[in-house]
Each structure stands twice: as C-alpha cells, then as structure tokens.
Amino acid sequence: MFPFTEDDELMEQASANPEVRSADRKRDIPPARPLWQVLVIFVLVFALAQFAWREARGGAVERLVVHTATVTPAVAAVNFITPQADARAEGARIKAAGGGLNILNGCEGTEVMFLLIAAFVAVRMRWRARAAGLALGLGLVFVLNQGRILALFYAFRSNRELFDLLHTTILPVVLVALVALYFYAFLHGRRPRLA
C-alpha cells in the first residue's frame, strides 16, 4: 500500500455528490497524482536529498546537523538522565566514562528525514498542510532519533550484543515504521468525514 491523499476518495465521490464538489472547491483540493507519478517523484526527491547530503559531507552543513543538532542535544539528555556519566560532545562523538558513541553516516537521522520530505513532496496537498505536516514530522524524526541515540548509548555501555541488534536491525526499522505511520495518519487524519 502506498500513501495517497484524501483527494483520491473525494474525487471519486465528487462526481455523484454535489455537496462534496462544493466542499472541494472551498478547500481548493488539488487532484491526486497517479501512483506512478507519486513513486517517481518520491524516488527522485529522496535520491536528490541523499546526493546533496553526500556532497555536504565534511562541511558546515554536516557540522550543523551532526555536531550541533544531533550530538549536542544527545549529550545534554545523557547528562540529564545520568549526570555521573559526565558525557561531552567532541565533534561527531559522545564521549563519556564507561563508553560513548560515534555518530557516523546514517546515525544522524537524515535518511528518515529525507524519506518524509520525499513523501510529502510526492503527494498533492495544499501548501499549508504540507508545511504543517513536514514541520511536525521533522520534529518527530528529531525526537525519535534522539531516543534512538540514547538507547544505543546505554545499550553500548551495558550490553554490546544488544547494541548490535538495536543498531543494525531493530531501531532503524522502528524509526522508519513510526515515521511512515505518522505520514499515513497525517494524510488520513485530514480526510473529511462524509455522511
């Protein structure tokens, strides 16, 4: 199943229901794109974002995203939860007594952000809805990724096997699934209820 806007169902019903046609005109709902267009746009936007991120490696953008927006808040959270860890940020590293983490390519959550951005660009919706959905969604990705980093930090310090399982399998799948659920809920939560 691939996400679509509430417009798909409404457009079908609009031809038979004048109330729906009137509601659509008032809301300025754009017509839905065919699935193949949604898929092509999604893949192109995601690939372009990944390419741009790869090109930004080693520069100011990477430092802003990894060092400032990812590592620094994670260190603050670690020190809040366990002050005795005395964690500190050193570039892309969380250093602490008893073990820390290196935030490497992929650990900063950009891939999940790019998936969300590509999904919102691929489907048709009003620009205000798109902006609100993206803002909330990117905030969600940030919070989920910080939670993932904290889980990995504490797992690494206590159980290396659990760390490997969480790092390579469980947490990436959970992150993508939760963001996909958010996107689905956002699209379908905006669907008007028809009598």
PDB file of C-alpha atoms in Angstrom:
ATOM      1  CA  MET A   1       0.000   0.000   0.000  1.00  0.00           C
ATOM      2  CA  PHE A   2       1.329   3.417  -0.931  1.00  0.00           C
ATOM      3  CA  PRO A   3       0.138   6.623   0.704  1.00  0.00           C
ATOM      4  CA  PHE A   4      -2.302   8.849  -1.091  1.00  0.00           C
ATOM      5  CA  THR A   5      -4.171  11.974  -0.164  1.00  0.00           C
ATOM      6  CA  GLU A   6      -7.760  12.146   0.927  1.00  0.00           C
ATOM      7  CA  ASP A   7      -8.367  13.604  -2.504  1.00  0.00           C
ATOM      8  CA  ASP A   8      -8.398  10.165  -4.149  1.00  0.00           C
ATOM      9  CA  GLU A   9     -11.615   9.055  -2.494  1.00  0.00           C
ATOM     10  CA  LEU A  10     -13.158  12.512  -2.556  1.00  0.00           C
ATOM     11  CA  MET A  11     -12.607  12.908  -6.286  1.00  0.00           C
ATOM     12  CA  GLU A  12     -14.444   9.651  -6.962  1.00  0.00           C
ATOM     13  CA  GLN A  13     -17.348  10.667  -4.740  1.00  0.00           C
ATOM     14  CA  ALA A  14     -17.466  14.234  -6.019  1.00  0.00           C
ATOM     15  CA  SER A  15     -18.885  13.291  -9.396  1.00  0.00           C
ATOM     16  CA  ALA A  16     -22.009  11.869  -7.714  1.00  0.00           C
ATOM     17  CA  ASN A  17     -22.303  14.199  -4.730  1.00  0.00           C
ATOM     18  CA  PRO A  18     -22.738  17.971  -5.237  1.00  0.00           C
ATOM     19  CA  GLU A  19     -22.021  18.637  -1.534  1.00  0.00           C
ATOM     20  CA  VAL A  20     -18.572  17.053  -1.894  1.00  0.00           C
ATOM     21  CA  ARG A  21     -17.894  19.055  -5.082  1.00  0.00           C
ATOM     22  CA  SER A  22     -18.778  22.250  -3.224  1.00  0.00           C
ATOM     23  CA  ALA A  23     -16.595  21.292  -0.231  1.00  0.00           C
ATOM     24  CA  ASP A  24     -13.676  20.525  -2.560  1.00  0.00           C
ATOM     25  CA  ARG A  25     -13.927  23.916  -4.254  1.00  0.00           C
ATOM     26  CA  LYS A  26     -13.991  25.672  -0.891  1.00  0.00           C
ATOM     27  CA  ARG A  27     -10.900  23.794   0.293  1.00  0.00           C
ATOM     28  CA  ASP A  28      -9.048  24.091  -3.049  1.00  0.00           C
ATOM     29  CA  ILE A  29      -8.056  20.440  -3.006  1.00  0.00           C
ATOM     30  CA  PRO A  30      -5.698  19.660  -5.874  1.00  0.00           C
ATOM     31  CA  PRO A  31      -6.460  16.477  -7.820  1.00  0.00           C
ATOM     32  CA  ALA A  32      -4.485  13.401  -6.806  1.00  0.00           C
ATOM     33  CA  ARG A  33      -1.479  12.311  -8.849  1.00  0.00           C
ATOM     34  CA  PRO A  34      -1.389   8.888 -10.484  1.00  0.00           C
ATOM     35  CA  LEU A  35       0.533   6.337  -8.423  1.00  0.00           C
ATOM     36  CA  TRP A  36       3.384   6.112 -10.934  1.00  0.00           C
ATOM     37  CA  GLN A  37       3.957   9.877 -10.653  1.00  0.00           C
ATOM     38  CA  VAL A  38       3.943   9.673  -6.856  1.00  0.00           C
ATOM     39  CA  LEU A  39       6.544   6.892  -6.990  1.00  0.00           C
ATOM     40  CA  VAL A  40       8.785   8.685  -9.495  1.00  0.00           C
ATOM     41  CA  ILE A  41       8.665  11.968  -7.562  1.00  0.00           C
ATOM     42  CA  PHE A  42       9.291  10.157  -4.270  1.00  0.00           C
ATOM     43  CA  VAL A  43      12.360   8.320  -5.613  1.00  0.00           C
ATOM     44  CA  LEU A  44      13.775  11.409  -7.342  1.00  0.00           C
ATOM     45  CA  VAL A  45      13.371  13.680  -4.310  1.00  0.00           C
ATOM     46  CA  PHE A  46      14.859  11.060  -1.981  1.00  0.00           C
ATOM     47  CA  ALA A  47      17.807  10.418  -4.334  1.00  0.00           C
ATOM     48  CA  LEU A  48      18.436  14.150  -4.767  1.00  0.00           C
ATOM     49  CA  ALA A  49      18.389  14.716  -0.998  1.00  0.00           C
ATOM     50  CA  GLN A  50      20.787  11.809  -0.445  1.00  0.00           C
ATOM     51  CA  PHE A  51      23.114  13.131  -3.150  1.00  0.00           C
ATOM     52  CA  ALA A  52      23.051  16.648  -1.677  1.00  0.00           C
ATOM     53  CA  TRP A  53      23.773  15.262   1.804  1.00  0.00           C
ATOM     54  CA  ARG A  54      26.696  13.217   0.471  1.00  0.00           C
ATOM     55  CA  GLU A  55      28.089  16.334  -1.192  1.00  0.00           C
ATOM     56  CA  ALA A  56      27.731  18.290   2.067  1.00  0.00           C
ATOM     57  CA  ARG A  57      29.903  15.805   3.984  1.00  0.00           C
ATOM     58  CA  GLY A  58      32.804  17.383   5.813  1.00  0.00           C
ATOM     59  CA  GLY A  59      31.429  20.900   5.553  1.00  0.00           C
ATOM     60  CA  ALA A  60      29.493  23.382   7.630  1.00  0.00           C
ATOM     61  CA  VAL A  61      26.129  21.731   6.896  1.00  0.00           C
ATOM     62  CA  GLU A  62      27.328  18.381   8.217  1.00  0.00           C
ATOM     63  CA  ARG A  63      28.766  20.021  11.323  1.00  0.00           C
ATOM     64  CA  LEU A  64      25.475  21.821  11.922  1.00  0.00           C
ATOM     65  CA  VAL A  65      23.380  18.660  11.508  1.00  0.00           C
ATOM     66  CA  VAL A  66      25.671  16.160  13.245  1.00  0.00           C
ATOM     67  CA  HIS A  67      27.673  18.119  15.817  1.00  0.00           C
ATOM     68  CA  THR A  68      25.176  20.814  16.774  1.00  0.00           C
ATOM     69  CA  ALA A  69      21.714  19.356  16.099  1.00  0.00           C
ATOM     70  CA  THR A  70      22.398  15.686  16.902  1.00  0.00           C
ATOM     71  CA  VAL A  71      25.347  15.194  19.257  1.00  0.00           C
ATOM     72  CA  THR A  72      24.895  18.271  21.473  1.00  0.00           C
ATOM     73  CA  PRO A  73      21.241  17.553  22.416  1.00  0.00           C
ATOM     74  CA  ALA A  74      22.062  13.862  22.957  1.00  0.00           C
ATOM     75  CA  VAL A  75      24.882  14.798  25.340  1.00  0.00           C
ATOM     76  CA  ALA A  76      22.539  17.136  27.228  1.00  0.00           C
ATOM     77  CA  ALA A  77      19.991  14.315  27.537  1.00  0.00           C
ATOM     78  CA  VAL A  78      22.621  11.829  28.755  1.00  0.00           C
ATOM     79  CA  ASN A  79      23.867  14.294  31.366  1.00  0.00           C
ATOM     80  CA  PHE A  80      20.288  14.970  32.473  1.00  0.00           C
ATOM     81  CA  ILE A  81      19.450  11.253  32.793  1.00  0.00           C
ATOM     82  CA  THR A  82      22.783  10.122  34.244  1.00  0.00           C
ATOM     83  CA  PRO A  83      24.905  13.065  35.431  1.00  0.00           C
ATOM     84  CA  GLN A  84      27.609  10.664  36.652  1.00  0.00           C
ATOM     85  CA  ALA A  85      28.307   9.697  33.010  1.00  0.00           C
ATOM     86  CA  ASP A  86      29.844  13.169  32.545  1.00  0.00           C
ATOM     87  CA  ALA A  87      29.201  12.996  28.789  1.00  0.00           C
ATOM     88  CA  ARG A  88      30.683  15.594  26.484  1.00  0.00           C
ATOM     89  CA  ALA A  89      30.404  16.363  22.801  1.00  0.00           C
ATOM     90  CA  GLU A  90      33.561  16.187  20.717  1.00  0.00           C
ATOM     91  CA  GLY A  91      32.638  16.720  17.103  1.00  0.00           C
ATOM     92  CA  ALA A  92      30.608  13.715  15.996  1.00  0.00           C
ATOM     93  CA  ARG A  93      31.378  11.812  19.212  1.00  0.00           C
ATOM     94  CA  ILE A  94      29.647  11.438  22.530  1.00  0.00           C
ATOM     95  CA  LYS A  95      32.452  10.795  24.999  1.00  0.00           C
ATOM     96  CA  ALA A  96      31.688   9.525  28.480  1.00  0.00           C
ATOM     97  CA  ALA A  97      33.205   7.468  31.255  1.00  0.00           C
ATOM     98  CA  GLY A  98      32.321   3.855  30.546  1.00  0.00           C
ATOM     99  CA  GLY A  99      31.963   4.285  26.791  1.00  0.00           C
ATOM    100  CA  GLY A 100      30.450   6.649  24.278  1.00  0.00           C
ATOM    101  CA  LEU A 101      29.239   6.725  20.690  1.00  0.00           C
ATOM    102  CA  ASN A 102      30.425   7.915  17.312  1.00  0.00           C
ATOM    103  CA  ILE A 103      27.591   9.432  15.310  1.00  0.00           C
ATOM    104  CA  LEU A 104      28.506   8.173  11.866  1.00  0.00           C
ATOM    105  CA  ASN A 105      26.868   8.469   8.453  1.00  0.00           C
ATOM    106  CA  GLY A 106      23.257   7.404   8.900  1.00  0.00           C
ATOM    107  CA  CYS A 107      23.162   7.830  12.668  1.00  0.00           C
ATOM    108  CA  GLU A 108      22.062  11.458  12.454  1.00  0.00           C
ATOM    109  CA  GLY A 109      18.614  10.529  11.112  1.00  0.00           C
ATOM    110  CA  THR A 110      18.866  12.294   7.769  1.00  0.00           C
ATOM    111  CA  GLU A 111      17.722   9.282   5.735  1.00  0.00           C
ATOM    112  CA  VAL A 112      14.437   9.139   7.642  1.00  0.00           C
ATOM    113  CA  MET A 113      14.033  12.907   7.238  1.00  0.00           C
ATOM    114  CA  PHE A 114      14.626  12.550   3.506  1.00  0.00           C
ATOM    115  CA  LEU A 115      12.025   9.752   3.285  1.00  0.00           C
ATOM    116  CA  LEU A 116       9.489  12.001   4.997  1.00  0.00           C
ATOM    117  CA  ILE A 117      10.328  15.011   2.825  1.00  0.00           C
ATOM    118  CA  ALA A 118      10.080  12.894  -0.341  1.00  0.00           C
ATOM    119  CA  ALA A 119       6.705  11.519   0.754  1.00  0.00           C
ATOM    120  CA  PHE A 120       5.279  14.990   1.422  1.00  0.00           C
ATOM    121  CA  VAL A 121       6.602  16.324  -1.884  1.00  0.00           C
ATOM    122  CA  ALA A 122       5.261  13.335  -3.848  1.00  0.00           C
ATOM    123  CA  VAL A 123       1.611  13.657  -2.845  1.00  0.00           C
ATOM    124  CA  ARG A 124      -0.577  16.591  -3.732  1.00  0.00           C
ATOM    125  CA  MET A 125      -1.936  18.677  -0.909  1.00  0.00           C
ATOM    126  CA  ARG A 126      -2.349  22.308  -0.019  1.00  0.00           C
ATOM    127  CA  TRP A 127       0.931  24.052   0.792  1.00  0.00           C
ATOM    128  CA  ARG A 128      -0.159  24.908   4.343  1.00  0.00           C
ATOM    129  CA  ALA A 129      -0.984  21.279   5.062  1.00  0.00           C
ATOM    130  CA  ARG A 130       2.343  20.207   3.542  1.00  0.00           C
ATOM    131  CA  ALA A 131       4.275  22.752   5.622  1.00  0.00           C
ATOM    132  CA  ALA A 132       2.476  21.776   8.833  1.00  0.00           C
ATOM    133  CA  GLY A 133       2.906  18.067   8.153  1.00  0.00           C
ATOM    134  CA  LEU A 134       6.588  18.458   7.384  1.00  0.00           C
ATOM    135  CA  ALA A 135       7.254  20.651  10.415  1.00  0.00           C
ATOM    136  CA  LEU A 136       5.541  18.228  12.781  1.00  0.00           C
ATOM    137  CA  GLY A 137       7.089  15.236  11.037  1.00  0.00           C
ATOM    138  CA  LEU A 138      10.632  16.582  11.107  1.00  0.00           C
ATOM    139  CA  GLY A 139      10.199  17.361  14.800  1.00  0.00           C
ATOM    140  CA  LEU A 140       9.029  13.788  15.313  1.00  0.00           C
ATOM    141  CA  VAL A 141      12.055  12.435  13.421  1.00  0.00           C
ATOM    142  CA  PHE A 142      14.360  14.536  15.605  1.00  0.00           C
ATOM    143  CA  VAL A 143      12.775  13.279  18.844  1.00  0.00           C
ATOM    144  CA  LEU A 144      12.726   9.653  17.667  1.00  0.00           C
ATOM    145  CA  ASN A 145      16.341   9.839  16.530  1.00  0.00           C
ATOM    146  CA  GLN A 146      17.435  11.350  19.844  1.00  0.00           C
ATOM    147  CA  GLY A 147      15.649   8.477  21.585  1.00  0.00           C
ATOM    148  CA  ARG A 148      17.439   6.026  19.303  1.00  0.00           C
ATOM    149  CA  ILE A 149      20.819   7.580  20.101  1.00  0.00           C
ATOM    150  CA  LEU A 150      20.108   7.404  23.835  1.00  0.00           C
ATOM    151  CA  ALA A 151      19.033   3.763  23.560  1.00  0.00           C
ATOM    152  CA  LEU A 152      22.227   2.958  21.653  1.00  0.00           C
ATOM    153  CA  PHE A 153      24.378   4.902  24.123  1.00  0.00           C
ATOM    154  CA  TYR A 154      23.056   2.980  27.119  1.00  0.00           C
ATOM    155  CA  ALA A 155      22.995  -0.361  25.280  1.00  0.00           C
ATOM    156  CA  PHE A 156      26.637   0.068  24.245  1.00  0.00           C
ATOM    157  CA  ARG A 157      27.636   0.687  27.843  1.00  0.00           C
ATOM    158  CA  SER A 158      25.738  -2.293  29.235  1.00  0.00           C
ATOM    159  CA  ASN A 159      25.292  -4.977  26.562  1.00  0.00           C
ATOM    160  CA  ARG A 160      27.277  -4.959  23.307  1.00  0.00           C
ATOM    161  CA  GLU A 161      25.169  -7.741  21.744  1.00  0.00           C
ATOM    162  CA  LEU A 162      22.001  -5.758  22.400  1.00  0.00           C
ATOM    163  CA  PHE A 163      23.711  -2.686  20.952  1.00  0.00           C
ATOM    164  CA  ASP A 164      24.496  -4.544  17.715  1.00  0.00           C
ATOM    165  CA  LEU A 165      20.934  -5.839  17.404  1.00  0.00           C
ATOM    166  CA  LEU A 166      19.403  -2.435  18.144  1.00  0.00           C
ATOM    167  CA  HIS A 167      21.846  -0.587  15.889  1.00  0.00           C
ATOM    168  CA  THR A 168      21.674  -2.793  12.815  1.00  0.00           C
ATOM    169  CA  THR A 169      18.122  -4.120  12.824  1.00  0.00           C
ATOM    170  CA  ILE A 170      15.531  -3.086  15.377  1.00  0.00           C
ATOM    171  CA  LEU A 171      15.860   0.682  15.739  1.00  0.00           C
ATOM    172  CA  PRO A 172      16.217   1.546  12.025  1.00  0.00           C
ATOM    173  CA  VAL A 173      13.068  -0.454  11.245  1.00  0.00           C
ATOM    174  CA  VAL A 174      11.185   1.076  14.183  1.00  0.00           C
ATOM    175  CA  LEU A 175      12.182   4.605  13.144  1.00  0.00           C
ATOM    176  CA  VAL A 176      11.059   4.147   9.533  1.00  0.00           C
ATOM    177  CA  ALA A 177       7.837   2.405  10.606  1.00  0.00           C
ATOM    178  CA  LEU A 178       6.895   5.132  13.098  1.00  0.00           C
ATOM    179  CA  VAL A 179       7.544   7.899  10.580  1.00  0.00           C
ATOM    180  CA  ALA A 180       5.554   6.018   7.909  1.00  0.00           C
ATOM    181  CA  LEU A 181       2.685   5.666  10.399  1.00  0.00           C
ATOM    182  CA  TYR A 182       2.865   9.392  11.108  1.00  0.00           C
ATOM    183  CA  PHE A 183       2.682  10.167   7.387  1.00  0.00           C
ATOM    184  CA  TYR A 184      -0.252   7.805   6.920  1.00  0.00           C
ATOM    185  CA  ALA A 185      -2.066   9.232   9.958  1.00  0.00           C
ATOM    186  CA  PHE A 186      -1.427  12.795   8.781  1.00  0.00           C
ATOM    187  CA  LEU A 187      -2.861  12.102   5.336  1.00  0.00           C
ATOM    188  CA  HIS A 188      -5.879  10.201   6.564  1.00  0.00           C
ATOM    189  CA  GLY A 189      -6.489  12.285   9.671  1.00  0.00           C
ATOM    190  CA  ARG A 190      -7.213  15.257   7.422  1.00  0.00           C
ATOM    191  CA  ARG A 191      -9.846  13.314   5.483  1.00  0.00           C
ATOM    192  CA  PRO A 192     -13.254  14.930   5.895  1.00  0.00           C
ATOM    193  CA  ARG A 193     -15.999  12.716   7.256  1.00  0.00           C
ATOM    194  CA  LEU A 194     -18.744  12.180   4.703  1.00  0.00           C
ATOM    195  CA  ALA A 195     -22.330  11.471   5.759  1.00  0.00           C
TER     196      ALA A 195
END
